[in-house]
Short mmCIF file of C-alpha atoms and ligand atoms in Angstrom, two decimals:
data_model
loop_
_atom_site.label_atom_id
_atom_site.label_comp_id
_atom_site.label_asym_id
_atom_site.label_seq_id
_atom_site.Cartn_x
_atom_site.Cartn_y
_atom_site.Cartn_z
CA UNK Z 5 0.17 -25.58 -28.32
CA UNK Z 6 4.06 -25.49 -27.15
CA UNK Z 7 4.67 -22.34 -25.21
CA UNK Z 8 7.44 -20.55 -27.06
CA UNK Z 9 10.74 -19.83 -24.56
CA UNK Z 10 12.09 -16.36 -24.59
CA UNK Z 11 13.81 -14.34 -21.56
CA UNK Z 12 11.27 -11.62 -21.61
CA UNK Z 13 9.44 -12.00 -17.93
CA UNK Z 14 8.85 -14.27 -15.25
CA UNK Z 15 8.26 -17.69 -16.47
CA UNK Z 16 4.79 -19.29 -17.10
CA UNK Z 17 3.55 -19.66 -13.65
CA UNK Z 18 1.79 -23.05 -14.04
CA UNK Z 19 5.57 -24.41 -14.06
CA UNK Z 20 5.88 -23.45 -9.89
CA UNK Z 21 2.42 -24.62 -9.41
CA UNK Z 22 2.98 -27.34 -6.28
CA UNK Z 23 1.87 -30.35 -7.62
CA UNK Z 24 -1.69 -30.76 -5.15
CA UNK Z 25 -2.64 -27.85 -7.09
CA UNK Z 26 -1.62 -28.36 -10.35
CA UNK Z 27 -4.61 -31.95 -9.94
CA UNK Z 28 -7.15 -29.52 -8.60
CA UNK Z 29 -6.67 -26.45 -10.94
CA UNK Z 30 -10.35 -25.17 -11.50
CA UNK Z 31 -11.99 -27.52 -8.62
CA UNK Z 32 -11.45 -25.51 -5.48
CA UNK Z 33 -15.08 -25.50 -4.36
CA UNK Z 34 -13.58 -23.35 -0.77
CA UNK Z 35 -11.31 -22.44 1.91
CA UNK Z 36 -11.57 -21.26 4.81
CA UNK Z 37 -9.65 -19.68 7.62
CA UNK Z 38 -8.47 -22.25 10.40
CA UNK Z 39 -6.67 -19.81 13.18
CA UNK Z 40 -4.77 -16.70 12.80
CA UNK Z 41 -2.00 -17.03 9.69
CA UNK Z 42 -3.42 -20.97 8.66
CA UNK Z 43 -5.87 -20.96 5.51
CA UNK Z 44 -7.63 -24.54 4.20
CA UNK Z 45 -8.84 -24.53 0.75
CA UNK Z 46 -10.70 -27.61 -0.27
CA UNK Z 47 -11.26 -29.02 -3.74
CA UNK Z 48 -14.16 -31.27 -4.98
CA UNK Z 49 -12.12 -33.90 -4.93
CA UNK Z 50 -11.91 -33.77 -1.29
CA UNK Z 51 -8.08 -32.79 -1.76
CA UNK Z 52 -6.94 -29.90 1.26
CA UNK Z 53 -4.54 -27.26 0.90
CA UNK Z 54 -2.89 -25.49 3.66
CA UNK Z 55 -1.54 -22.21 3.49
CA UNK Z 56 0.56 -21.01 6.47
CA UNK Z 57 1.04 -17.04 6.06
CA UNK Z 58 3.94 -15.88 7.92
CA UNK Z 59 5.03 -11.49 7.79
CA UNK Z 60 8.23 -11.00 5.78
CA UNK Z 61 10.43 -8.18 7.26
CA UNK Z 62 10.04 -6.82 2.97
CA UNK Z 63 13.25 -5.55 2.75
CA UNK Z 64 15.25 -9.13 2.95
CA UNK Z 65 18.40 -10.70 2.46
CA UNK Z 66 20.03 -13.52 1.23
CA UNK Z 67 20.47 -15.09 4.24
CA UNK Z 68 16.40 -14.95 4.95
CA UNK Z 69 15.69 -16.14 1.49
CA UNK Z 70 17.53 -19.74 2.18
CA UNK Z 71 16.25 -19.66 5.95
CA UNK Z 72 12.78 -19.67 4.01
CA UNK Z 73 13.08 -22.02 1.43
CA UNK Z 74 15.13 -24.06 3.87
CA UNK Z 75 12.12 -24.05 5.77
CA UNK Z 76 10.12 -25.07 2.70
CA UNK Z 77 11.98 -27.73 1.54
CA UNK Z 78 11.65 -29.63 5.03
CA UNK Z 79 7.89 -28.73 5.00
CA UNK Z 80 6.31 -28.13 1.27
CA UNK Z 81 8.66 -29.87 -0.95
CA UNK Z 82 10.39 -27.19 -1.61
CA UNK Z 83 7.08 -24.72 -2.55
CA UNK Z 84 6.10 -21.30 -1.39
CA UNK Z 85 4.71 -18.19 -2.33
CA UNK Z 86 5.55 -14.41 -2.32
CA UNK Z 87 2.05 -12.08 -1.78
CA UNK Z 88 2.20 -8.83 -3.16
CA UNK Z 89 1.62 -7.64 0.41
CA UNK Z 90 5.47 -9.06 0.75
CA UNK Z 91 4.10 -12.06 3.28
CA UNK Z 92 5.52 -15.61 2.92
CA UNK Z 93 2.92 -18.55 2.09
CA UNK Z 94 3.55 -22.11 3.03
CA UNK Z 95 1.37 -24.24 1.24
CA UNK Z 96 1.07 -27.70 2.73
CA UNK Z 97 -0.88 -30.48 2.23
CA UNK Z 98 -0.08 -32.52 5.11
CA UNK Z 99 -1.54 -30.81 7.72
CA UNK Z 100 0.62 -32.43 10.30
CA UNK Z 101 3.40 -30.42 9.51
CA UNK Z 102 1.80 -26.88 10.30
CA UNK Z 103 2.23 -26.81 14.20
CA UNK Z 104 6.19 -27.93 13.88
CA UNK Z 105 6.12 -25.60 10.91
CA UNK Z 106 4.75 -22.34 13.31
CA UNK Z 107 6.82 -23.71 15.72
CA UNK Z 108 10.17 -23.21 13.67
CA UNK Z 109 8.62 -19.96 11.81
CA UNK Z 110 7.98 -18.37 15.58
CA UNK Z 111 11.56 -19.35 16.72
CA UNK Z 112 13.12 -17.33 13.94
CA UNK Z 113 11.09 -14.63 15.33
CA UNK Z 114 9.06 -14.90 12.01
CA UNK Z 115 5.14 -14.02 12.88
CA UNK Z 116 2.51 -16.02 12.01
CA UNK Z 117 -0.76 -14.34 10.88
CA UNK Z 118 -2.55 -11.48 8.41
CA UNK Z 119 -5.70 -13.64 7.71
CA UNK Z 120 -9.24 -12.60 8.57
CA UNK Z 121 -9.96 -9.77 10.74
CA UNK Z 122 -6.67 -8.90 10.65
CA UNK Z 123 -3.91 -6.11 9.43
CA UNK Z 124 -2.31 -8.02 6.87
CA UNK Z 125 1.55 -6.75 5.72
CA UNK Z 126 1.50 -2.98 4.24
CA UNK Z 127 1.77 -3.11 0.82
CA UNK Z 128 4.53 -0.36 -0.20
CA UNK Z 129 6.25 1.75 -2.95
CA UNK Z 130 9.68 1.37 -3.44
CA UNK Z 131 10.64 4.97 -1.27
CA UNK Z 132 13.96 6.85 -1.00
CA UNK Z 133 16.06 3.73 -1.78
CA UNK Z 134 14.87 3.12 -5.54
CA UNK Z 135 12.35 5.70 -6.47
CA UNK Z 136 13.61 9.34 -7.47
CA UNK Z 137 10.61 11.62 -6.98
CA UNK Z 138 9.58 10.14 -3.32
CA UNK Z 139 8.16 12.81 -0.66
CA UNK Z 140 8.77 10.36 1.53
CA UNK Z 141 10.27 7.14 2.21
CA UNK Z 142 8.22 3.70 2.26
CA UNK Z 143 9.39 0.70 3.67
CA UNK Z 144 10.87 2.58 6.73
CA UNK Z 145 7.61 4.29 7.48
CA UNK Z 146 5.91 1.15 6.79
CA UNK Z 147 8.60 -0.82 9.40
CA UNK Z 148 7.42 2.26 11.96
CA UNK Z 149 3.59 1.94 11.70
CA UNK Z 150 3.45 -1.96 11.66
CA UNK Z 151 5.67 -2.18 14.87
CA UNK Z 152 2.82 -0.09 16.42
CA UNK Z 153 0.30 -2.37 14.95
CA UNK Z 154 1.64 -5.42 15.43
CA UNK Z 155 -0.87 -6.78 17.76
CA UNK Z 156 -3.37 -6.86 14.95
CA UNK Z 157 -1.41 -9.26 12.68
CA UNK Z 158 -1.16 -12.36 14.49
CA UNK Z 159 -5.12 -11.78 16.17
CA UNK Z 160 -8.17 -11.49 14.28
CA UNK Z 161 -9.85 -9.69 16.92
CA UNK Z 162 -10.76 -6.46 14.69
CA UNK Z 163 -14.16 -5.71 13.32
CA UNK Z 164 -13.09 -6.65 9.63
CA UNK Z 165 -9.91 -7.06 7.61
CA UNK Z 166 -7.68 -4.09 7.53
CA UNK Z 167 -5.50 -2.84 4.49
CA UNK Z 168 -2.95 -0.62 4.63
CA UNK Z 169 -0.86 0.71 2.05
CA UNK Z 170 1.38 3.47 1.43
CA UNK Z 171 2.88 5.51 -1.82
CA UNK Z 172 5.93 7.99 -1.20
CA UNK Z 173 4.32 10.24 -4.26
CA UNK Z 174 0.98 10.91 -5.50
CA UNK Z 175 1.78 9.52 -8.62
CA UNK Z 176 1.21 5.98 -6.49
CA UNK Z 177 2.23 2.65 -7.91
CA UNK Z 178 1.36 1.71 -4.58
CA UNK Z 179 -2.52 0.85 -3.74
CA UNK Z 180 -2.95 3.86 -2.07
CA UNK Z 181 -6.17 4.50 -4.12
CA UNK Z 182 -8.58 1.96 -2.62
CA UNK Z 183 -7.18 1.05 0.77
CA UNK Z 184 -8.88 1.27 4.17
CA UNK Z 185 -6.34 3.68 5.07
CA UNK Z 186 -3.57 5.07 2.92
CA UNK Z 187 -0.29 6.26 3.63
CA UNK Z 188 0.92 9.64 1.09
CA UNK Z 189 3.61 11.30 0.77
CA UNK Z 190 3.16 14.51 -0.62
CA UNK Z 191 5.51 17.42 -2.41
CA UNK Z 192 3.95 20.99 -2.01
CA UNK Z 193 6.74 23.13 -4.07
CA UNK Z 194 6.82 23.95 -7.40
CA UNK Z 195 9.97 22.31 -9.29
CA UNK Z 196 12.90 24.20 -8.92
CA UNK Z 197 14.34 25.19 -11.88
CA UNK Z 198 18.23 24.35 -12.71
CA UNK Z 199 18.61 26.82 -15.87
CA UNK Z 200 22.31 26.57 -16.26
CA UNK Z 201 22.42 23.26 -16.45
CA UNK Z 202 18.86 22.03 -18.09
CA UNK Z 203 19.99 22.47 -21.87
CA UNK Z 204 23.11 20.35 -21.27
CA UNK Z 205 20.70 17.15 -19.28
CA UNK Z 206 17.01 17.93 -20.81
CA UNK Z 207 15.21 17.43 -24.24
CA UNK Z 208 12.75 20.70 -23.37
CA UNK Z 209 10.07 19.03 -25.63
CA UNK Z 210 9.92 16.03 -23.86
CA UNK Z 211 10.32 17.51 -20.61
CA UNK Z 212 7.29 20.41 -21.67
CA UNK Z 213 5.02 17.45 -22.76
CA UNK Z 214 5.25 15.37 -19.55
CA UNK Z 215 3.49 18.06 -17.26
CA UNK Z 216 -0.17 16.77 -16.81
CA UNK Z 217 -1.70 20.28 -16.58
CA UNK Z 218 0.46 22.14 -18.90
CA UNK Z 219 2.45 24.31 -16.56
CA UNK Z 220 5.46 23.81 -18.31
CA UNK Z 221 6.50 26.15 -20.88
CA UNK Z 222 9.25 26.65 -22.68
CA UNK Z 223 11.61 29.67 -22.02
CA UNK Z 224 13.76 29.97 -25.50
CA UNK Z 225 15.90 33.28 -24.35
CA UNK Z 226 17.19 31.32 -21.09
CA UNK Z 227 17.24 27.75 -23.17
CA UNK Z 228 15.45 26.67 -20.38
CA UNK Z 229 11.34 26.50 -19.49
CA UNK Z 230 9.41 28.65 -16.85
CA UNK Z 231 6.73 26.46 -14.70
CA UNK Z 232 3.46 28.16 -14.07
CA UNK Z 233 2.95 27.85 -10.21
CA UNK Z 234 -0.47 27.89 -9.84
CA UNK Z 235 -0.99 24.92 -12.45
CA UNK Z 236 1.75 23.07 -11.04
CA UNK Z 237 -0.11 20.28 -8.78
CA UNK Z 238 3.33 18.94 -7.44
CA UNK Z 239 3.14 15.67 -9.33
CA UNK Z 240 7.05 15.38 -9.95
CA UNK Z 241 6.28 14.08 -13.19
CA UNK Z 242 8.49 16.60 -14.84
CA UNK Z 243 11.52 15.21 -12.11
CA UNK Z 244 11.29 11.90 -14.17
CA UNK Z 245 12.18 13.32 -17.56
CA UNK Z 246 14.76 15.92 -16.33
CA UNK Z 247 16.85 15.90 -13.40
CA UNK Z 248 17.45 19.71 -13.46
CA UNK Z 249 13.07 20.51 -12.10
CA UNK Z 250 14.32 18.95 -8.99
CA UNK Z 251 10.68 18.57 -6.69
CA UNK Z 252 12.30 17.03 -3.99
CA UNK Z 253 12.03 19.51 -0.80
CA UNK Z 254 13.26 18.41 2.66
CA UNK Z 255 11.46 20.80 4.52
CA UNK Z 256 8.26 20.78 2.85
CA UNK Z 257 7.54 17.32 2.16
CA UNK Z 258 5.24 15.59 4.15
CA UNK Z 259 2.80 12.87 4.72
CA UNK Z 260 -1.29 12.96 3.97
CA UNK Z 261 -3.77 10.20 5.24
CA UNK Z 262 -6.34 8.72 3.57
CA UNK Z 263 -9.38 6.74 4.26
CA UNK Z 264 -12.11 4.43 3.37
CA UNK Z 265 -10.67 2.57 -0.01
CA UNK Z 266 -11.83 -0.43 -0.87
CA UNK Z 267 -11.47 -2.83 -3.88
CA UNK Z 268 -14.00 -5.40 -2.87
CA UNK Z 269 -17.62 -5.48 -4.07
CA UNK Z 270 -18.65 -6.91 -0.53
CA UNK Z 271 -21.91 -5.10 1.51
CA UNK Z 272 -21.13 -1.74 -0.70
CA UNK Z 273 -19.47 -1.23 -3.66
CA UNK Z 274 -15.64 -0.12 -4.61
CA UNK Z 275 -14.64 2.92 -2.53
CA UNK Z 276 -11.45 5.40 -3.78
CA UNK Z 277 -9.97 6.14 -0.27
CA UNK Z 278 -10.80 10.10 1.12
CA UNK Z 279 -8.58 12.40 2.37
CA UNK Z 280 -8.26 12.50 5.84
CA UNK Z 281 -5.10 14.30 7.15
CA UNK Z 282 -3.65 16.73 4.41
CA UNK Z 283 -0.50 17.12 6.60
CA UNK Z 284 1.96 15.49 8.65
CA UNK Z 285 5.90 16.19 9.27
CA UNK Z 286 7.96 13.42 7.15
CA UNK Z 287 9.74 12.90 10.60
CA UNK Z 288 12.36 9.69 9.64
CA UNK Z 289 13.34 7.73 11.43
CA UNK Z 290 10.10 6.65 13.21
CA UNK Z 291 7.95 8.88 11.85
CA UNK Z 292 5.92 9.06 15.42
CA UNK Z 293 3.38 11.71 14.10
CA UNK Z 294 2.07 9.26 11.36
CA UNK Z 295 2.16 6.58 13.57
CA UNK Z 296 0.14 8.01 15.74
CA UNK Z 297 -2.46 9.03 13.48
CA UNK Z 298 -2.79 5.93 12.13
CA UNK Z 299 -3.41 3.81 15.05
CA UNK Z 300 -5.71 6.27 16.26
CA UNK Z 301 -8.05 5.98 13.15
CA UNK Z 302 -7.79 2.09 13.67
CA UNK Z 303 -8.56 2.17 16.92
CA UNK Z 304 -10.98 4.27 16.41
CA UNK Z 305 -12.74 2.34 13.56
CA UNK Z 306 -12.29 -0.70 15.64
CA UNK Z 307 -14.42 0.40 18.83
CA UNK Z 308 -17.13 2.20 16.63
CA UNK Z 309 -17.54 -0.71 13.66
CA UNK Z 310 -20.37 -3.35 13.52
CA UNK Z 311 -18.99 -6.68 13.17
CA UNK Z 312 -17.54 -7.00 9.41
CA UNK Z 313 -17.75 -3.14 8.31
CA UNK Z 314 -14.92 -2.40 6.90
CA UNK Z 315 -13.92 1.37 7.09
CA UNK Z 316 -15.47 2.32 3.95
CA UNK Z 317 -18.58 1.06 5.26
CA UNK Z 318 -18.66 2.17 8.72
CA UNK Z 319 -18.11 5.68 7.32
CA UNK Z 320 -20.78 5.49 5.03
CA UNK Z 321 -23.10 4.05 7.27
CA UNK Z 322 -22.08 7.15 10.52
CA UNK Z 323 -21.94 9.64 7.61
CA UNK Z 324 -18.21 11.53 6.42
CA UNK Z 325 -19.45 14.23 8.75
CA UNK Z 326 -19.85 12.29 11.65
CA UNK Z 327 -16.16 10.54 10.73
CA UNK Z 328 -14.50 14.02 11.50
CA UNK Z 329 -16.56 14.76 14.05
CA UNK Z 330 -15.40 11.26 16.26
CA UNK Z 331 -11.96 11.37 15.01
CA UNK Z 332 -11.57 15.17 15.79
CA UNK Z 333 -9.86 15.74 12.89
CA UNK Z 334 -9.63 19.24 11.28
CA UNK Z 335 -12.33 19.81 8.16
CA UNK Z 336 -10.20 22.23 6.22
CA UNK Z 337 -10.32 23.72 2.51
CA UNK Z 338 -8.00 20.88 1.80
CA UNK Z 339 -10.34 18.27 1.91
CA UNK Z 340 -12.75 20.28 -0.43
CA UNK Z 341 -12.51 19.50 -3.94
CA UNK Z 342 -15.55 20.71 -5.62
CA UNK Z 343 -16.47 24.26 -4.68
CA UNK Z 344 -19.99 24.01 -5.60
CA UNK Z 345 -21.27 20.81 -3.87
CA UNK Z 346 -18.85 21.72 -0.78
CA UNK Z 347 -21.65 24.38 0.30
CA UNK Z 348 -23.32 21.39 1.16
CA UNK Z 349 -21.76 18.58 1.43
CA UNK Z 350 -18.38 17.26 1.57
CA UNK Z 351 -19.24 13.91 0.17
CA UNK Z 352 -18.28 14.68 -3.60
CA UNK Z 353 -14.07 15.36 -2.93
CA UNK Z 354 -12.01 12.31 -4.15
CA UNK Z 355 -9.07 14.27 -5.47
CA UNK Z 356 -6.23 15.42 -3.89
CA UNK Z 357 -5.57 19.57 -3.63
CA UNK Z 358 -3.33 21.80 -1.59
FE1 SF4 G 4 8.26 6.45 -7.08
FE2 SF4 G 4 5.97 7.73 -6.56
FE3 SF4 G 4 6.00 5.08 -6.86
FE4 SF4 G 4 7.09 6.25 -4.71
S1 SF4 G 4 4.92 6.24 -5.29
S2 SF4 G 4 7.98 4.57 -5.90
S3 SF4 G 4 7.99 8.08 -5.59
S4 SF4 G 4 6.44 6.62 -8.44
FE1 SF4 G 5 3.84 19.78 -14.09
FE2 SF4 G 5 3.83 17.93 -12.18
FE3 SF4 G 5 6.10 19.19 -12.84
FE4 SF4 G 5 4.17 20.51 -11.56
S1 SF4 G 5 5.37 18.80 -10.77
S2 SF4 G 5 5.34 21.22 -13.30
S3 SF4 G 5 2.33 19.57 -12.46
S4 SF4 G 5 4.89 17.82 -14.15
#
């Protein structure tokens, strides 16, 4: 059946498909990894396809667009790929061309690498550029903890792969959820209320219904609403519909750190990532206390994991309460989400609570 054109999203991907692909669609029988940042996936036909993964800066220009597909043109005909991790994929199927191909990446000071055992690109939120209810910023935090981590891209020298992602607000369109260790920024203040001015910007209905737990409530005498503190759980979803509950706080915003997410099925199932670290000073431009923390818990995970454990697994296999114990990291009321389990165990808390 003819595919109907309209402008509403990207176009039908099959179009971009390079063409070694589009012959083997549904006949790639593997692939495999050949060194750090070069991937081989071979059909039944006997038909190879080489994937050279190089780390994008993720905020780019212009300018580093054409150097790319500049690059692709005189190596790919002209095809590569975006991951949602923000790295750049060559895919080649002379395989020939990949050593000149490093060679040029590596002389635009363009790594080579993220496969395997690795720490792949953070995947990010959009932070205090875009986003309006961030507690922090992303790709700047991200730029400060990858610099520290760099090591690990281009090697595969860890225990197991390694994802890292990090959402400014706990409402997370990041994949903060399920990732070996997650980056949060966190608000901790209720709304502040702008009464003079929230009749003139806010529908009050619509701004009452978009609280999640009801705190909201309408205040008819001021023609403005009252927020219940102690059901507000700082979600800033109330920020979105109404510019006049402003949640943004400099000086109480900070960052949280969460472990052992996992999306695979691999060795043990699915995994939401744990809190680790409830708090940590959103300290721009560097942020040196997150960095810190987090290359302590993969360096920590690295010298303690069996070969392939992931840090979902290794934690389940030492035990939570052996996790805190070796990373001497504070157990506080924080991490403890259900009262009545947490007599006894700690195991049960997957939500977050201040
Ligand atoms: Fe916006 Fe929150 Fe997503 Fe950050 S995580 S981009 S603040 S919705
Ligand atoms: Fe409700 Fe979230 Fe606003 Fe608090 S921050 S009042 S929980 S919508």
């Amino acid at each position: 059946m003819a595919q109907a054109r309209t402008d509403i999203g990207p176009p039908l991907y099959k179009e971009m498909l390079p063409p070694i692909i589009k012959e083997n669609y549904g006949k790639w029988r593997y692939h495999e990894i050949v060194k750090p940042g070069v991937l081989v996936h071979v059909s039944e036909t006997g038909a190879k396809l080489y994937t050279v993964r190089a780390g994008s800066p993720r905020l780019i220009s212009i300018y580093f667009i054409r150097e790319i597909c500049e690059l692709a043109d005189q190596y790919c005909d002209g095809f590569l790929r975006f991951t949602s991790r923000h790295n750049v994929e060559f895919l080649l199927s002379d395989e020939s061309k990949i050593d000149p191909l490093i060679t040029d990446l590596k002389k635009m000071g363009i790594p080579v690498g993220g496969t395997g055992n690795s720490i792949t690109n953070i995947v990010h939120t959009q932070g205090w550029v875009h986003c309006h209810t961030p507690a922090t910023d992303a790709s700047g935090i991200v730029k400060a903890v990858m610099d520290e981590l760099f090591e690990y891209f281009t090697t595969m020298k860890l225990p197991a792969k390694m994802r890292i992602a990090l959402a400014c607000c706990l409402n997370m369109c990041g994949a903060v959820h399920c990732s070996d260790i997650a980056i949060l920024g966190i608000h901790r203040t209720v709304p502040k209320i702008d009464h003079e001015n929230i009749s003139k910007l806010c529908e009050i209905p619509t701004l009452t219904a978009s609280c999640p737990t009801a705190a909201i409530r309408p205040n008819p005498k001021l023609k403005s609403v009252d927020i219940k503190a102690e059901r507000c759980m700082y979600c800033g979803n109330c920020y979105t519909m109404c510019p006049s509950v402003q949640i943004i706080d400099a000086k109480n915003d900070a960052v949280s750190i969460w472990v052992g997410g996992k999306i695979s099925n691999s060795r043990i199932g699915p995994r939401f990532s744990r809190l680790a670290i409830p708090f940590l000073p959103n300290n721009p431009p560097r942020w040196p206390e997150v960095v810190d923390a987090v290359k302590n818990l993969v360096e920590l995970w690295a010298a303690n994991a069996e070969p392939g454990e992931r840090m979902a697994e290794w934690i389940e296999r030492i035990s939570w309460e052996k996790f805190f114990e070796l990373s001497g990291l504070p157990f506080t009321d924080k991490h403890i989400d259900d009262f009545t389990l947490a007599q006894t165990t700690f195991r049960s808390t997957t939500q977050f609570k201040w």
